[in-house]
mmCIF file of C-alpha atoms in Angstrom:
data_model
loop_
_atom_site.group_PDB
_atom_site.id
_atom_site.type_symbol
_atom_site.label_atom_id
_atom_site.label_comp_id
_atom_site.label_asym_id
_atom_site.label_seq_id
_atom_site.Cartn_x
_atom_site.Cartn_y
_atom_site.Cartn_z
ATOM 1 C CA MET A 1 170.299 19.849 99.497
ATOM 2 C CA GLU A 2 172.497 22.736 99.533
ATOM 3 C CA THR A 3 170.263 24.588 97.026
ATOM 4 C CA PHE A 4 167.252 23.932 99.317
ATOM 5 C CA LEU A 5 169.021 25.239 102.239
ATOM 6 C CA ARG A 6 170.055 28.485 100.139
ATOM 7 C CA SER A 7 166.364 28.990 99.240
ATOM 8 C CA ILE A 8 165.234 28.671 102.693
ATOM 9 C CA HIS A 9 167.776 31.101 103.867
ATOM 10 C CA MET A 10 166.952 33.597 101.090
ATOM 11 C CA ASN A 11 163.135 33.028 101.923
ATOM 12 C CA ARG A 12 163.889 33.931 105.554
ATOM 13 C CA ARG A 13 165.857 36.969 104.464
ATOM 14 C CA MET A 14 163.118 38.184 102.078
ATOM 15 C CA LEU A 15 160.514 37.589 104.820
ATOM 16 C CA GLY A 16 162.640 39.539 107.265
ATOM 17 C CA CYS A 17 162.781 42.546 104.819
ATOM 18 C CA VAL A 18 159.089 42.385 104.079
ATOM 19 C CA LEU A 19 158.242 42.276 107.851
ATOM 20 C CA SER A 20 160.734 45.177 108.565
ATOM 21 C CA CYS A 21 159.230 47.351 105.847
ATOM 22 C CA LEU A 22 155.695 46.530 106.957
ATOM 23 C CA LEU A 23 156.505 47.448 110.600
ATOM 24 C CA LEU A 24 158.242 50.689 109.319
ATOM 25 C CA CYS A 25 155.150 51.624 107.305
ATOM 26 C CA ILE A 26 152.974 50.994 110.387
ATOM 27 C CA ALA A 27 155.195 53.131 112.532
ATOM 28 C CA LEU A 28 155.335 56.007 110.101
ATOM 29 C CA SER A 29 151.511 55.931 109.521
ATOM 30 C CA ALA A 30 150.937 55.978 113.330
ATOM 31 C CA ALA A 31 153.562 58.895 113.593
ATOM 32 C CA VAL A 32 151.726 60.946 110.929
ATOM 33 C CA TRP A 33 148.325 60.198 112.444
ATOM 34 C CA PHE A 34 149.436 61.366 116.001
ATOM 35 C CA ILE A 35 151.405 64.352 114.719
ATOM 36 C CA GLY A 36 149.007 65.233 111.932
ATOM 37 C CA THR A 37 145.878 65.115 114.015
ATOM 38 C CA PRO A 38 145.011 68.712 115.130
ATOM 39 C CA ASN A 39 144.868 69.600 118.670
ATOM 40 C CA ARG A 40 141.000 70.073 118.745
ATOM 41 C CA LEU A 41 141.325 72.405 121.891
ATOM 42 C CA SER A 42 143.619 74.773 120.187
ATOM 43 C CA LEU A 43 140.786 75.784 117.528
ATOM 44 C CA LEU A 44 139.107 77.846 120.149
ATOM 45 C CA PRO A 45 140.286 80.969 121.934
ATOM 46 C CA PRO A 46 142.036 79.886 125.140
ATOM 47 C CA GLN A 47 139.984 82.654 127.078
ATOM 48 C CA LEU A 48 136.905 80.387 126.903
ATOM 49 C CA GLU A 49 138.888 77.741 129.178
ATOM 50 C CA VAL A 50 137.478 74.737 127.246
ATOM 51 C CA GLN A 51 138.988 71.499 128.269
ATOM 52 C CA LYS A 52 136.849 68.722 126.965
ATOM 53 C CA VAL A 53 135.738 67.710 123.475
ATOM 54 C CA LEU A 54 132.222 65.914 123.507
ATOM 55 C CA TYR A 55 131.753 65.198 119.825
ATOM 56 C CA THR A 56 133.737 65.339 116.636
ATOM 57 C CA GLU A 57 132.882 64.584 113.016
ATOM 58 C CA THR A 58 135.193 65.841 110.303
ATOM 59 C CA ASN A 59 136.162 64.794 106.734
ATOM 60 C CA SER A 60 138.686 66.146 104.280
ATOM 61 C CA TRP A 61 138.699 65.594 100.462
ATOM 62 C CA GLY A 62 141.474 67.667 99.522
ATOM 63 C CA PHE A 63 145.235 68.134 100.426
ATOM 64 C CA GLY A 64 146.825 70.860 102.451
ATOM 65 C CA PRO A 65 145.109 73.671 104.471
ATOM 66 C CA ARG A 66 141.760 74.635 103.159
ATOM 67 C CA GLY A 67 141.436 71.409 101.061
ATOM 68 C CA ASN A 68 137.779 70.999 101.095
ATOM 69 C CA GLU A 69 137.506 70.297 104.823
ATOM 70 C CA THR A 70 134.058 70.061 106.738
ATOM 71 C CA GLY A 71 133.670 69.417 110.419
ATOM 72 C CA VAL A 72 131.771 69.957 113.572
ATOM 73 C CA ILE A 73 133.418 69.765 116.994
ATOM 74 C CA LEU A 74 131.330 70.114 120.128
ATOM 75 C CA TYR A 75 132.992 71.042 123.389
ATOM 76 C CA GLU A 76 131.794 71.389 127.009
ATOM 77 C CA LEU A 77 131.754 75.027 128.160
ATOM 78 C CA PRO A 78 133.062 75.270 131.835
ATOM 79 C CA SER A 79 129.954 76.319 134.052
ATOM 80 C CA HIS A 80 131.806 79.456 135.345
ATOM 81 C CA MET A 81 132.127 80.693 131.635
ATOM 82 C CA THR A 82 128.302 80.647 130.856
ATOM 83 C CA HIS A 83 127.524 84.028 132.208
ATOM 84 C CA LYS A 84 130.402 85.955 130.746
ATOM 85 C CA ASN A 85 130.110 88.242 127.716
ATOM 86 C CA PRO A 86 132.057 86.806 124.921
ATOM 87 C CA SER A 87 132.882 90.215 123.488
ATOM 88 C CA VAL A 88 134.655 91.257 126.540
ATOM 89 C CA LEU A 89 136.368 87.713 127.072
ATOM 90 C CA VAL A 90 137.404 87.334 123.574
ATOM 91 C CA PRO A 91 137.469 90.885 122.080
ATOM 92 C CA GLU A 92 139.577 89.964 118.898
ATOM 93 C CA LEU A 93 136.368 88.353 117.426
ATOM 94 C CA THR A 94 133.270 89.938 116.432
ATOM 95 C CA TRP A 95 130.514 88.371 118.462
ATOM 96 C CA GLU A 96 126.993 88.511 117.452
ATOM 97 C CA ALA A 97 123.951 87.385 119.340
ATOM 98 C CA THR A 98 121.546 84.848 117.981
ATOM 99 C CA PRO A 99 119.287 84.330 116.215
ATOM 100 C CA LEU A 100 121.805 84.077 113.408
ATOM 101 C CA GLN A 101 120.890 86.398 110.651
ATOM 102 C CA GLY A 102 122.349 87.891 107.344
ATOM 103 C CA HIS A 103 124.773 84.772 106.602
ATOM 104 C CA ARG A 104 122.977 83.247 103.532
ATOM 105 C CA GLU A 105 125.282 80.162 103.668
ATOM 106 C CA TRP A 106 123.128 78.985 106.810
ATOM 107 C CA PHE A 107 119.885 79.467 104.826
ATOM 108 C CA GLU A 108 120.657 78.447 101.193
ATOM 109 C CA GLY A 109 123.249 76.769 99.021
ATOM 110 C CA GLU A 110 124.078 73.691 97.194
ATOM 111 C CA GLY A 111 122.939 71.447 100.132
ATOM 112 C CA ALA A 112 120.120 73.684 101.456
ATOM 113 C CA SER A 113 117.045 72.232 103.096
ATOM 114 C CA ARG A 114 113.963 73.150 101.191
ATOM 115 C CA THR A 115 111.574 71.900 103.782
ATOM 116 C CA GLU A 116 112.840 73.711 106.872
ATOM 117 C CA SER A 117 113.134 77.477 107.441
ATOM 118 C CA GLY A 118 115.636 79.297 109.445
ATOM 119 C CA PRO A 119 119.376 78.809 109.813
ATOM 120 C CA LEU A 120 120.392 75.160 109.578
ATOM 121 C CA LEU A 121 123.744 73.451 110.188
ATOM 122 C CA GLU A 122 123.195 71.128 107.326
ATOM 123 C CA ASN A 123 122.981 74.171 104.811
ATOM 124 C CA TYR A 124 126.198 75.403 106.180
ATOM 125 C CA LEU A 125 128.067 72.223 106.066
ATOM 126 C CA ASN A 126 126.790 71.489 102.595
ATOM 127 C CA GLN A 127 127.402 74.865 100.986
ATOM 128 C CA TYR A 128 130.216 73.642 98.715
ATOM 129 C CA GLY A 129 128.707 70.081 98.305
ATOM 130 C CA PHE A 130 131.093 68.439 100.779
ATOM 131 C CA GLY A 131 128.628 67.808 103.750
ATOM 132 C CA ILE A 132 129.063 65.262 106.256
ATOM 133 C CA PRO A 133 126.465 63.424 108.332
ATOM 134 C CA ILE A 134 126.082 64.880 112.016
ATOM 135 C CA LYS A 135 124.586 63.067 114.950
ATOM 136 C CA ALA A 136 120.986 64.157 115.014
ATOM 137 C CA GLU A 137 121.184 65.437 118.749
ATOM 138 C CA VAL A 138 124.265 67.603 117.966
ATOM 139 C CA ALA A 139 122.687 69.203 114.750
ATOM 140 C CA SER A 140 119.598 69.731 116.792
ATOM 141 C CA GLU A 141 121.391 71.520 119.675
ATOM 142 C CA ILE A 142 123.293 73.719 117.212
ATOM 143 C CA ASN A 143 120.205 74.500 115.053
ATOM 144 C CA ARG A 144 118.373 75.571 118.302
ATOM 145 C CA ALA A 145 121.122 77.692 119.450
ATOM 146 C CA VAL A 146 121.651 79.720 116.249
ATOM 147 C CA SER A 147 117.764 80.045 115.582
ATOM 148 C CA ALA A 148 116.854 81.429 119.067
ATOM 149 C CA GLN A 149 117.988 84.103 121.539
ATOM 150 C CA GLY A 150 120.498 83.262 124.209
ATOM 151 C CA SER A 151 123.594 82.056 122.184
ATOM 152 C CA TRP A 152 126.661 83.938 120.552
ATOM 153 C CA TYR A 153 128.485 83.223 117.393
ATOM 154 C CA ALA A 154 131.612 84.547 115.687
ATOM 155 C CA TYR A 155 133.418 83.898 112.584
ATOM 156 C CA SER A 156 137.040 83.124 113.119
ATOM 157 C CA GLU A 157 139.877 82.687 110.764
ATOM 158 C CA HIS A 158 139.166 79.025 110.447
ATOM 159 C CA GLY A 159 135.588 78.646 111.085
ATOM 160 C CA ILE A 160 132.488 79.597 113.172
ATOM 161 C CA ILE A 161 132.456 79.479 116.905
ATOM 162 C CA VAL A 162 128.896 79.025 118.392
ATOM 163 C CA LEU A 163 128.682 79.782 122.149
ATOM 164 C CA MET A 164 125.708 78.026 123.767
ATOM 165 C CA PRO A 165 125.768 79.111 127.500
ATOM 166 C CA LEU A 166 122.270 77.803 128.102
ATOM 167 C CA ILE A 167 123.383 74.187 127.579
ATOM 168 C CA ASN A 168 127.087 74.653 128.615
ATOM 169 C CA ARG A 169 128.385 73.910 124.950
ATOM 170 C CA VAL A 170 130.670 75.487 122.403
ATOM 171 C CA ALA A 171 130.698 74.316 118.777
ATOM 172 C CA PHE A 172 133.449 74.979 116.266
ATOM 173 C CA ILE A 173 132.038 74.528 112.787
ATOM 174 C CA TYR A 174 133.984 74.776 109.412
ATOM 175 C CA ALA A 175 133.170 73.992 105.805
ATOM 176 C CA GLY A 176 135.334 74.808 102.806
#
């Protein structure tokens, strides 16, 4: 009987240790996720006054900064910002008017579309073979913006900013 009671006590102690370790792992994972998740609004210059993320699709296949990360983040552009010249608003970036030209990664590469011409988001995202699926409506909006007049784009240190004032949107796009 005494042996039985000791084994129950040991099993309770072991169960308590296992549960404590499990809870600690869950808490640490949650902390890493909350702390490690980038503030998506900080990817854009504050002068754009963007406050709302509309769509996010990202993935990472490596470790550390620049570890084969690919993503598209779509933001809502405040309506009072749609008529402002980005070159004046954010002079530290070199803004170019669309249609996008001269950046081969939008036209060719490892994942380039052979059936569609013009700059395509899919081509840019797949340039290193680490593409991700993007919601069709979002890809279509970005493809229209970079293929026609009326939008602006700038290469930043971490990705490309596509300013789409005609539809009150801003996209932050990165691959690498």
